[in-house]
C-alpha cells in the first residue's frame, strides 16, 4: 500500500466520505495516519455489571438472551431493545431510530459493548451503546481502555476515522527510519508501534511511549531540515550586492515620525547585509507595535531602487491589505508600481498582475500564500520579506525563495522568541531585535478577574462604547467543547447580545468563515460600524483599529502567555487609554503566576522568557495551535528540551561518515519533498 495514495483508494470510502475527509485536510493515506487525536479519554473495562456506578462510561461483555420487537414512542421515535446477561445480572440495551441494529445480534452470542450505564425504574441499561469488534485490548488484567478523541469537522465521525485508520494499519508495517543508535540510546519504541499506539493505545504507558517517540521524530526531522538549509545556503551563498540608494535620505525625511534607535540599528544591519555579495537571511523580531513594517519598507525601497523586484508575503488577507495601504502611502511619491495579490483578487486582475510581474513592470508585490503559486513568476526578484513568518512552514518560505536567483530574505515576527529557543528554531537565520517602542505608544492596563465578576467587565465595556470606543472579545473555540467546557463564539454571542449588548451593533469573526465575510466584518469594525467584535484568535495577527480600547479574553487560562500578549497588542494603537481584561478560572498557582505576569509586564521578550520557564515545568497550557511551523504533535515551547537534543543529534548525523547515516539523510529528504509534514515514513 502506497501511503501517498489518495484516501479514496480505501475500500468503502465513497464520494461523500471523501469530501468530508478532505474538509479535515485528509487527502492521502499518510494524512490519515498523521491525523492524530486531540485528546484521550479513559473508559473502565468492567467484568461485572453489578459493580458499575450510575452514569459511568464502561466497556463490558454480555450474552444476548432476548431481542425485543421495535416500539414506537409517543414522540414518534423507533425504540429497539436487546436484553443481555452478565455474570448472572440482566441488563438492557436501547437504541433510538436504529431499527437495523437488531440484525447485528444473535441469541446466546456474546458481545462487547461500550456505553454509559443508566438506572431506570430499578433496571440497568445502556442507551445507544456501540458494539466493539476488536477486543484484543481486553485481558484478565485490563482495568481501562484509552480511547482517542479526534478533532472533527463537518459530518465526519470518530468511529469512521478509527475504522479507516485501522484498515490502513492492518495492511502495512511501518519501517524504521531513524539511526539504530538513536533508537537504542533513547530506548524508543519502533515507529510502527508508535503510530499504532497514538491512534489505539493499549494503555497509558504505551501512549506515553508513542508520543515521546513521535515528538522526537518530528523535531529531529525539523532540525535536520533547518540544518540542511543552512548548509545548502553556506555552500551556495552567492548573492546580489545592492548599493545604498541616495534616495533613502529623502524617504526618511518624508516619514511622518522619527525612527527609534532600535529601528535605525536594525535598518543598518539590513543595509550592510544588502551590500554584501552574499544572500541575506535575517530574522527581525519586534514586539507588538515596535515598528517592524517601516523597517521592511525601507529595505524594500533600497532593493527596488537598485532595479530589482521585491515581494512581501503575509499570512492573512486582512494583513496583506493593511500592509499594501501602508507601503503605498509611504512610497507614493517615488513613482513605483506597487500591487496587491491575494485570494480575493479577481481572476482578470490576477492575470494582469502575473503578466506584469513576469515582464518586470511591477516593483513591489504584497500578498498572501497566493504569491507562492507555481504560475507566479518574476523577471528580476531580488528581495523577499515574510511577515509573521512562524505561520509559514520552512517549505513555504523556500518556495518563494526559489522564485528568484540568490535573493535576499528577511523574515519578521511580532512573537517575541526567547534567545534560547531562537537558536534552535532559526539556526539558518541571523537575528535582529527591535527592543524599543516608538514614543507615544501607550501601555495597555491589564487586569485578571474570576468568571463570577464578569458583570463588572461587561458594564465597563458598555461605558467604553458610550464614550465612542470599540471592544474586542476573544474566546478560544468556535464550537462547544464539552471536555474543556469553554464558551464557543456562537454561544458567547447569544449570551452577551441578550444580557449586555441588546442595543449595540456586535458581530462574530472566526477562522471557519470564508475570506470575503471575514474581510467584510473587519472593514465594518475598522470603520466603527461594528462596536463589539466577538472573535477567536483570528484577530491575533496584524489588525490595526486605533479606536478599539478594550480587549476582553474569555477562558484566558487556556492561552499561552505569548499568545495573550499578541492578543493584547490589538488595543493601545490610538491616543486613548486602553485596557485588557483576562477572565480566567484561576485554579492553581501556575495559572495565577501566568496571569500576574501579564498584569505586571507589557514587555513581550520578558513574557516569552516567563512562558518558557512556566511551560518548562511540564504543565500543558492552551489549546494546541496546529500548523505552526508545519508541526502536528509538538509545541516548540513545551518541547524545547526535545528540540535541543534533536538539534544536536541532527548535527551529528550530518557530520557522520557512516553509510547508514548518509542513507537515512537521503531517505528523509526525499520523503520531505512529498509532504509538508515532518513526521514522514515509508
XYZ file of C-alpha atoms in Angstrom:
682
model
C 0.000 0.000 0.000
C 1.427 3.402 -1.018
C 0.968 5.980 1.736
C 0.923 8.798 -0.812
C -2.176 7.275 -2.481
C -5.446 9.163 -2.087
C -7.798 8.186 0.774
C -10.380 7.383 -1.892
C -8.395 4.178 -2.524
C -9.561 2.734 0.834
C -12.409 0.244 0.434
C -15.705 1.785 1.481
C -14.678 5.441 1.014
C -17.265 6.864 -1.360
C -17.523 10.424 -2.780
C -19.367 11.816 0.289
C -16.925 10.368 2.837
C -14.028 11.515 0.646
C -15.405 15.061 0.639
C -15.741 15.047 4.447
C -12.198 13.677 4.883
C -10.868 16.406 2.577
C -12.558 19.022 4.788
C -10.370 17.705 7.627
C -7.259 18.147 5.477
C -7.023 14.385 4.832
C -6.159 13.728 1.184
C -3.658 10.835 1.312
C -3.233 7.727 3.460
C -0.273 9.498 5.103
C -2.528 12.448 6.038
C -4.931 9.950 7.608
C -2.230 8.280 9.737
C -0.923 11.698 10.780
C -4.389 12.938 11.765
C -3.667 12.481 15.464
C -6.251 12.556 18.285
C -6.568 15.927 20.047
C -7.208 14.172 23.367
C -7.898 10.798 25.010
C -10.445 9.534 27.493
C -10.208 6.571 29.846
C -13.120 4.128 29.872
C -13.421 1.444 32.570
C -13.352 -2.192 31.465
C -15.849 -3.929 33.696
C -16.176 -7.639 34.360
C -19.381 -7.416 36.407
C -22.204 -5.004 35.638
C -23.263 -5.069 39.292
C -20.072 -3.123 40.191
C -20.775 -0.223 37.834
C -21.886 3.163 39.169
C -24.735 5.089 37.558
C -23.727 7.284 34.558
C -20.302 5.589 34.366
C -18.936 5.035 30.848
C -17.811 1.434 30.503
C -16.819 -1.411 28.246
C -18.420 -4.721 29.221
C -19.374 -8.087 27.795
C -22.799 -9.653 27.759
C -24.660 -12.626 26.292
C -27.886 -11.947 24.322
C -30.948 -13.511 25.992
C -33.737 -11.718 24.137
C -34.197 -9.462 21.076
C -37.342 -7.365 21.562
C -39.746 -6.009 18.966
C -39.422 -2.375 17.975
C -41.647 0.091 19.839
C -42.731 3.493 18.572
C -42.589 6.113 21.358
C -45.104 8.936 21.929
C -42.645 11.317 20.254
C -42.528 9.156 17.128
C -39.093 7.621 17.706
C -38.420 3.927 16.983
C -37.055 2.160 20.084
C -35.089 -1.096 19.614
C -34.226 -3.264 22.661
C -31.888 -6.190 23.283
C -31.618 -7.964 26.668
C -28.226 -9.295 27.888
C -26.867 -11.209 30.873
C -23.510 -10.530 32.528
C -22.293 -12.730 35.441
C -25.898 -13.550 36.404
C -27.129 -9.925 36.166
C -29.531 -8.850 33.421
C -29.324 -5.514 31.636
C -30.949 -3.956 28.591
C -29.521 -2.004 25.693
C -31.771 0.529 23.978
C -31.262 2.273 20.636
C -33.354 5.107 19.239
C -34.090 5.299 15.489
C -31.664 2.472 14.662
C -34.044 -0.421 13.780
C -31.281 -2.141 11.772
C -29.256 -2.628 14.983
C -31.124 -5.871 15.867
C -29.618 -7.562 12.821
C -26.159 -7.414 14.446
C -27.203 -9.672 17.361
C -27.990 -13.390 17.771
C -29.452 -15.156 20.806
C -26.777 -16.817 23.064
C -23.883 -14.989 21.343
C -21.545 -12.829 23.444
C -20.805 -9.196 22.527
C -18.572 -6.418 23.835
C -20.366 -3.102 24.267
C -19.291 0.461 25.078
C -21.690 2.957 26.595
C -22.915 4.806 29.679
C -24.842 2.912 32.373
C -28.238 4.304 33.321
C -30.515 3.102 36.136
C -34.228 3.493 35.360
C -37.058 2.017 37.454
C -34.531 -0.352 39.058
C -33.335 -1.604 35.657
C -29.748 -1.299 34.425
C -29.479 -0.173 30.809
C -27.128 1.205 28.172
C -28.553 3.841 25.817
C -27.253 3.758 22.211
C -24.153 1.676 23.050
C -21.513 0.858 20.424
C -20.504 -2.717 19.555
C -16.746 -3.259 19.829
C -15.463 -5.863 17.393
C -11.723 -5.717 18.067
C -11.337 -6.885 21.677
C -7.583 -7.576 21.687
C -7.091 -4.908 24.363
C -9.250 -6.829 26.874
C -7.369 -9.251 29.088
C -7.849 -10.501 32.658
C -5.680 -7.646 33.972
C -7.291 -4.895 31.843
C -8.910 -2.238 34.011
C -9.441 0.515 31.432
C -9.270 1.366 27.752
C -7.738 4.616 26.494
C -9.978 5.931 23.707
C -8.867 8.572 21.163
C -10.829 11.816 20.707
C -10.234 13.263 17.218
C -10.658 16.883 16.090
C -13.828 16.651 13.986
C -15.059 18.863 11.161
C -18.161 18.581 9.023
C -20.007 15.269 9.257
C -17.007 13.004 9.838
C -17.258 10.774 12.939
C -14.603 9.378 15.272
C -15.804 5.827 14.508
C -15.252 6.442 10.758
C -11.721 7.732 11.359
C -10.858 4.808 13.652
C -12.214 2.269 11.148
C -10.253 3.761 8.222
C -7.025 4.142 10.241
C -7.252 0.518 11.441
C -7.857 -0.636 7.871
C -4.664 1.093 6.682
C -2.611 -0.125 9.675
C -3.811 -3.711 9.188
C -2.390 -3.735 5.660
C 1.061 -2.190 6.280
C 4.084 -2.353 8.537
C 5.856 0.969 9.005
C 9.601 0.682 8.578
C 12.113 2.245 10.947
C 13.808 5.367 9.594
C 15.930 6.681 12.466
C 19.543 5.595 13.007
C 19.630 2.396 15.097
C 21.919 4.014 17.688
C 19.391 6.858 18.319
C 16.529 4.385 18.803
C 18.619 2.283 21.252
C 20.165 5.248 23.046
C 16.719 6.788 23.785
C 15.002 3.417 24.374
C 12.355 4.386 21.805
C 9.574 2.046 20.741
C 9.539 1.345 16.994
C 7.952 3.851 14.617
C 5.343 1.241 13.681
C 4.422 0.706 17.345
C 4.293 4.484 17.941
C 1.821 5.129 15.113
C -0.422 2.230 16.203
C -0.475 3.376 19.837
C -1.031 7.076 19.130
C -4.330 6.048 17.485
C -5.245 2.995 19.517
C -3.224 2.920 22.763
C -3.100 -0.408 24.579
C -2.632 1.516 27.850
C -1.413 4.868 29.228
C 2.235 3.756 29.280
C 2.118 2.756 25.604
C 0.517 6.113 24.741
C 3.305 7.963 26.603
C 5.977 5.962 24.722
C 4.255 6.600 21.381
C 4.050 10.376 21.973
C 7.659 10.501 23.167
C 8.871 8.706 20.044
C 6.753 10.745 17.596
C 7.653 14.095 19.151
C 11.312 13.218 18.743
C 10.662 12.001 15.179
C 9.007 15.297 14.279
C 11.582 17.615 15.867
C 14.550 15.557 14.636
C 13.306 15.848 11.034
C 12.554 19.564 11.579
C 16.099 20.147 12.924
C 17.588 18.173 10.033
C 15.685 20.305 7.523
C 16.822 23.584 9.163
C 20.476 22.458 9.347
C 20.474 21.198 5.757
C 19.007 24.501 4.617
C 21.782 26.331 6.455
C 24.419 24.013 4.972
C 22.992 24.491 1.460
C 22.946 28.270 1.813
C 26.524 28.330 3.128
C 27.698 26.245 0.163
C 25.747 28.253 -2.423
C 25.833 31.639 -0.800
C 26.340 33.881 -3.782
C 24.096 36.897 -3.576
C 23.275 40.242 -5.120
C 25.312 43.226 -3.954
C 22.899 46.145 -3.634
C 24.148 49.737 -3.485
C 22.843 52.021 -0.759
C 20.389 54.287 -2.588
C 20.843 58.047 -2.212
C 17.043 58.369 -2.160
C 16.913 56.657 1.268
C 17.578 60.046 2.898
C 14.608 61.579 1.051
C 12.404 58.631 2.109
C 13.418 59.052 5.770
C 12.766 62.810 5.627
C 9.240 62.185 4.263
C 8.274 59.855 7.131
C 5.590 61.392 9.410
C 7.534 60.256 12.507
C 11.101 59.756 13.740
C 12.559 56.251 13.817
C 13.684 54.829 17.183
C 17.329 53.965 17.886
C 16.374 50.272 17.743
C 14.778 50.689 14.290
C 17.830 52.584 12.977
C 20.152 49.866 14.327
C 18.188 47.092 12.566
C 17.985 49.102 9.310
C 21.804 49.441 9.384
C 22.186 45.657 9.866
C 19.862 45.012 6.885
C 21.606 47.533 4.608
C 25.043 46.046 5.470
C 23.625 42.605 4.515
C 22.221 44.004 1.274
C 25.584 45.491 0.309
C 27.392 42.136 0.700
C 27.653 39.833 -2.372
C 26.094 37.013 -0.310
C 22.371 36.307 0.106
C 20.870 37.872 3.231
C 18.978 35.534 5.525
C 17.812 37.592 8.506
C 15.031 37.428 11.118
C 13.676 40.675 12.614
C 11.964 40.211 15.957
C 9.973 43.111 17.323
C 7.316 43.378 19.980
C 3.747 44.334 19.055
C 3.809 47.967 17.853
C 7.618 48.265 17.703
C 7.558 49.398 14.047
C 8.834 46.408 12.066
C 6.800 47.255 8.965
C 8.587 50.561 8.270
C 11.938 48.771 8.638
C 10.757 46.299 5.996
C 9.525 49.114 3.701
C 12.931 50.865 3.812
C 14.640 47.561 2.917
C 12.178 47.007 0.029
C 12.750 50.550 -1.233
C 16.543 50.158 -1.372
C 16.277 46.942 -3.427
C 13.763 48.422 -5.886
C 15.988 51.471 -6.364
C 18.713 49.021 -7.447
C 16.497 47.862 -10.331
C 15.155 44.639 -8.742
C 11.663 43.446 -7.784
C 10.602 42.787 -4.177
C 7.894 40.574 -2.637
C 6.193 40.960 0.764
C 4.296 37.810 1.902
C 1.901 37.857 4.884
C -0.364 35.132 6.357
C -3.800 36.760 6.063
C -5.709 38.831 3.539
C -6.603 41.470 6.126
C -2.930 41.952 6.953
C -1.957 41.990 3.238
C -4.422 44.815 2.574
C -3.209 46.728 5.612
C 0.448 46.403 4.545
C -0.396 47.344 0.955
C -2.025 50.595 2.133
C 0.949 51.394 4.371
C 3.567 50.633 1.684
C 1.613 52.604 -0.911
C 1.147 55.669 1.332
C 4.818 55.814 2.337
C 6.237 55.261 -1.173
C 3.608 57.053 -3.319
C 5.955 59.998 -4.123
C 8.595 57.746 -5.698
C 6.871 56.604 -8.909
C 6.821 52.879 -8.082
C 4.383 50.219 -9.290
C 3.015 48.511 -6.140
C 0.375 45.758 -6.354
C -1.668 43.541 -4.031
C -2.196 39.819 -4.838
C -4.439 37.686 -2.618
C -7.150 35.030 -2.750
C -9.902 37.587 -3.341
C -8.126 39.377 -6.214
C -10.379 38.911 -9.272
C -9.212 36.388 -11.882
C -8.896 39.148 -14.503
C -6.772 41.304 -12.181
C -4.681 38.275 -11.126
C -3.810 37.536 -14.749
C -2.833 41.182 -15.350
C -0.613 41.179 -12.249
C 1.075 37.875 -13.164
C 1.868 39.102 -16.705
C 3.199 42.431 -15.378
C 5.324 40.631 -12.745
C 6.889 38.362 -15.340
C 7.637 41.356 -17.582
C 9.261 43.183 -14.642
C 6.686 46.021 -14.707
C 5.774 45.617 -11.015
C 8.331 46.830 -8.456
C 6.745 45.631 -5.204
C 4.147 42.857 -4.815
C 2.364 42.359 -1.492
C 0.277 39.246 -0.948
C -0.724 36.093 0.874
C 0.075 32.436 0.019
C -1.120 33.375 -3.498
C 2.475 34.579 -4.112
C 3.871 31.042 -3.937
C 1.557 29.598 -6.602
C 3.552 27.960 -9.415
C 2.309 30.361 -12.105
C 3.514 33.477 -10.231
C 6.841 34.345 -11.913
C 9.231 37.287 -11.567
C 11.546 38.857 -14.102
C 14.150 40.033 -11.597
C 13.273 39.138 -7.995
C 15.911 40.428 -5.580
C 14.288 40.549 -2.139
C 11.596 38.727 -0.126
C 10.002 39.639 3.194
C 7.734 37.194 5.025
C 5.795 38.705 7.927
C 4.635 36.658 10.918
C 6.929 34.027 9.476
C 6.086 31.381 12.122
C 2.803 30.995 10.232
C 4.671 29.775 7.160
C 6.472 26.417 7.232
C 10.092 26.108 6.065
C 8.824 24.613 2.786
C 6.551 27.587 2.041
C 9.330 30.099 2.716
C 11.625 28.102 0.417
C 9.061 28.013 -2.384
C 9.057 31.814 -2.585
C 12.857 31.930 -2.216
C 13.225 29.665 -5.278
C 11.312 32.125 -7.496
C 14.461 34.237 -7.758
C 18.187 33.679 -8.001
C 20.294 34.263 -4.855
C 17.624 36.589 -3.431
C 17.901 38.357 -0.074
C 15.443 37.074 2.542
C 14.072 38.983 5.534
C 11.591 37.296 7.871
C 9.711 39.242 10.548
C 7.723 38.284 13.602
C 5.853 40.118 16.362
C 6.015 36.983 18.502
C 8.985 37.568 20.805
C 11.038 34.390 20.945
C 13.403 33.678 23.857
C 17.037 33.633 22.720
C 17.430 30.064 23.997
C 14.652 28.951 21.667
C 15.532 31.064 18.604
C 18.992 29.410 18.378
C 17.307 26.077 17.633
C 14.258 27.381 15.787
C 16.091 29.632 13.369
C 19.528 28.095 13.121
C 19.656 29.176 9.460
C 18.984 32.878 10.190
C 20.820 35.916 11.583
C 18.651 37.617 14.208
C 17.924 41.367 14.665
C 15.815 42.654 17.535
C 13.721 45.845 17.728
C 13.534 46.124 21.510
C 12.173 49.670 21.825
C 8.659 51.014 21.289
C 8.069 54.283 19.394
C 7.414 57.331 21.636
C 3.737 57.824 22.403
C 2.889 54.106 22.297
C 0.730 53.699 25.408
C 0.962 50.900 27.950
C -2.167 48.722 27.985
C -3.537 48.394 31.529
C -4.112 44.676 32.188
C -6.315 43.003 34.816
C -7.416 39.462 35.546
C -10.691 38.541 37.183
C -12.703 35.444 38.026
C -15.680 34.389 35.876
C -18.056 35.350 38.709
C -17.078 39.009 38.327
C -17.804 39.241 34.599
C -20.687 41.717 35.185
C -18.154 44.388 36.132
C -16.176 43.817 32.922
C -19.123 43.938 30.524
C -20.583 47.026 32.230
C -17.173 48.649 31.756
C -17.328 47.618 28.069
C -20.695 49.414 27.751
C -19.126 52.519 29.282
C -16.305 52.413 26.689
C -18.871 52.070 23.878
C -20.870 55.051 25.256
C -17.656 57.078 25.011
C -17.408 56.176 21.319
C -14.820 53.378 21.653
C -14.852 49.769 20.369
C -14.317 46.417 22.065
C -12.765 43.029 21.158
C -13.974 39.911 22.964
C -11.904 36.749 22.416
C -12.772 33.146 23.221
C -10.710 30.026 22.414
C -13.024 27.810 20.357
C -15.531 28.092 17.544
C -17.669 25.172 18.677
C -18.623 23.967 22.133
C -16.070 21.544 23.566
C -17.734 19.675 26.405
C -14.424 18.212 27.608
C -12.890 21.632 28.178
C -16.204 23.358 28.985
C -15.278 26.507 27.095
C -17.535 29.178 25.695
C -17.910 28.962 21.961
C -18.146 32.074 19.808
C -21.784 31.420 18.889
C -22.914 30.764 22.462
C -20.997 33.746 23.790
C -22.560 35.963 21.106
C -26.110 34.868 22.071
C -25.434 35.327 25.776
C -23.773 38.756 25.502
C -26.282 40.072 22.943
C -29.244 39.293 25.200
C -27.605 40.193 28.525
C -25.447 43.270 27.813
C -25.401 44.420 24.185
C -29.060 44.289 23.084
C -28.843 47.848 21.692
C -25.262 47.585 20.395
C -24.088 46.515 16.927
C -21.996 43.374 17.547
C -20.565 40.711 15.208
C -18.745 37.369 15.145
C -15.387 36.596 13.495
C -13.731 33.157 13.330
C -11.347 31.129 11.159
C -14.045 28.901 9.635
C -15.675 31.859 7.871
C -14.773 32.477 4.251
C -12.337 35.292 3.446
C -14.987 37.534 1.907
C -17.136 37.500 5.081
C -14.083 37.920 7.328
C -12.834 40.926 5.376
C -16.303 42.493 5.275
C -16.679 42.242 9.062
C -13.166 43.600 9.688
C -13.813 46.561 7.364
C -17.047 47.355 9.230
C -15.226 47.106 12.571
C -12.381 49.290 11.280
C -14.912 51.901 10.110
C -16.683 51.867 13.503
C -19.949 50.410 12.115
C -19.497 47.395 14.442
C -18.894 48.300 18.096
C -18.130 44.866 19.586
C -16.265 42.074 17.777
C -16.527 38.590 19.301
C -13.715 36.549 17.830
C -11.377 33.586 18.060
C -7.621 34.166 17.820
C -8.043 35.027 14.117
C -7.532 38.663 15.273
C -4.164 37.789 16.815
C -2.085 38.986 13.870
C -1.798 42.474 12.497
C -5.254 44.050 12.646
C -4.978 47.774 13.338
C -8.056 49.536 14.767
C -6.894 52.594 16.774
C -10.415 53.221 18.133
C -10.540 49.797 19.901
C -9.591 50.448 23.538
C -10.684 47.290 25.346
C -9.998 43.601 24.773
C -11.709 41.008 26.969
C -10.240 37.481 26.797
C -12.561 34.724 27.993
C -11.030 31.496 29.403
C -7.646 33.249 29.444
C -6.118 30.292 31.310
C -6.383 28.325 28.056
C -3.965 30.564 26.130
C -0.180 30.620 26.254
C 1.424 33.806 27.607
C 2.934 34.759 24.241
C -0.482 34.455 22.607
C -2.169 36.529 25.334
C 0.452 39.227 24.754
C -0.170 39.116 20.981
C -3.923 39.491 21.546
C -3.387 42.384 23.956
C -1.487 44.127 21.147
C -4.772 44.635 19.257
C -5.543 47.568 21.581
C -3.453 50.590 22.621
C -2.947 51.634 18.997
C -4.613 55.035 19.277
C -4.315 58.067 21.547
C -6.887 56.854 24.121
C -6.130 54.830 27.264
C -6.552 51.092 26.589
C -7.339 48.030 28.677
C -7.002 44.248 28.558
C -9.140 42.109 30.898
C -8.381 38.400 31.331
C -11.369 36.378 32.546
C -9.801 33.214 33.963
C -10.545 30.218 36.152
C -7.518 30.505 38.442
C -7.415 27.007 39.951
C -3.694 26.615 40.702
C -0.512 28.561 41.424
C 0.855 28.186 37.886
C -2.233 29.805 36.310
C -2.051 32.554 38.928
C 1.612 33.155 38.103
C 0.840 33.418 34.394
C -1.990 35.909 34.914
C 0.247 38.016 37.203
C 2.996 38.022 34.561
C 0.516 39.545 32.087
C -0.718 42.118 34.605
C 2.794 43.194 35.645
C 4.529 43.398 32.253
C 3.956 44.772 28.742
C 7.397 43.581 27.585
C 6.946 40.759 25.084
C 10.505 39.448 25.446
C 10.205 39.207 29.250
C 6.812 37.479 28.825
C 8.281 34.997 26.308
C 11.063 34.071 28.759
C 8.493 33.588 31.547
C 6.344 31.467 29.211
C 9.348 29.234 28.587
C 10.106 28.900 32.308
C 6.499 28.192 33.322
C 5.691 25.803 30.462
C 9.049 24.108 31.031
C 7.528 22.694 34.212
C 5.649 20.193 32.059
C 2.239 21.780 32.613
C 0.352 21.924 29.301
C -1.475 25.195 28.704
C -3.621 26.370 25.856
C -5.442 24.599 23.091
C -2.746 23.333 20.728
C -2.433 25.612 17.690
C -1.811 23.028 14.974
C 0.075 24.022 11.905
C 2.681 26.358 13.376
C 5.918 25.582 11.526
C 4.065 22.655 9.930
C 4.280 20.655 13.201
C 1.473 18.279 14.125
C 2.286 16.951 17.582
C 4.904 19.261 19.087
C 4.741 22.634 20.740
C 8.081 24.365 20.290
C 7.967 25.977 23.743
C 6.713 22.960 25.705
C 9.079 20.621 23.878
C 12.206 22.798 23.840
C 14.332 20.159 25.597
C 13.462 17.579 22.923
C 14.215 20.230 20.264
C 17.663 20.901 21.783
C 18.530 17.199 21.788
C 17.212 16.728 18.246
C 19.295 19.668 17.032
C 22.466 18.098 18.496
C 21.607 14.642 17.074
C 20.748 16.033 13.622
C 24.041 17.965 13.533
C 25.987 14.783 14.422
C 24.124 12.852 11.712
C 25.030 15.434 9.041
C 28.715 15.256 10.024
C 28.739 11.439 10.131
C 30.664 9.350 7.563
C 28.640 6.231 8.406
C 26.910 4.713 5.328
C 23.653 4.052 7.259
C 23.512 7.719 8.361
C 24.053 9.031 4.829
C 21.301 6.763 3.510
C 18.916 7.967 6.242
C 19.528 11.634 5.327
C 18.790 10.908 1.662
C 15.678 8.931 2.614
C 14.216 11.611 4.927
C 14.943 14.445 2.491
C 13.256 12.532 -0.327
C 10.162 11.990 1.795
C 10.087 15.654 2.848
C 9.743 16.608 -0.813
C 6.386 14.763 -0.911
C 4.818 16.319 2.169
C 4.814 19.500 4.245
C 4.699 17.397 7.417
C 7.819 16.447 9.385
C 6.697 13.024 10.601
C 7.309 11.086 7.410
C 7.852 7.398 6.762
C 7.596 4.546 4.258
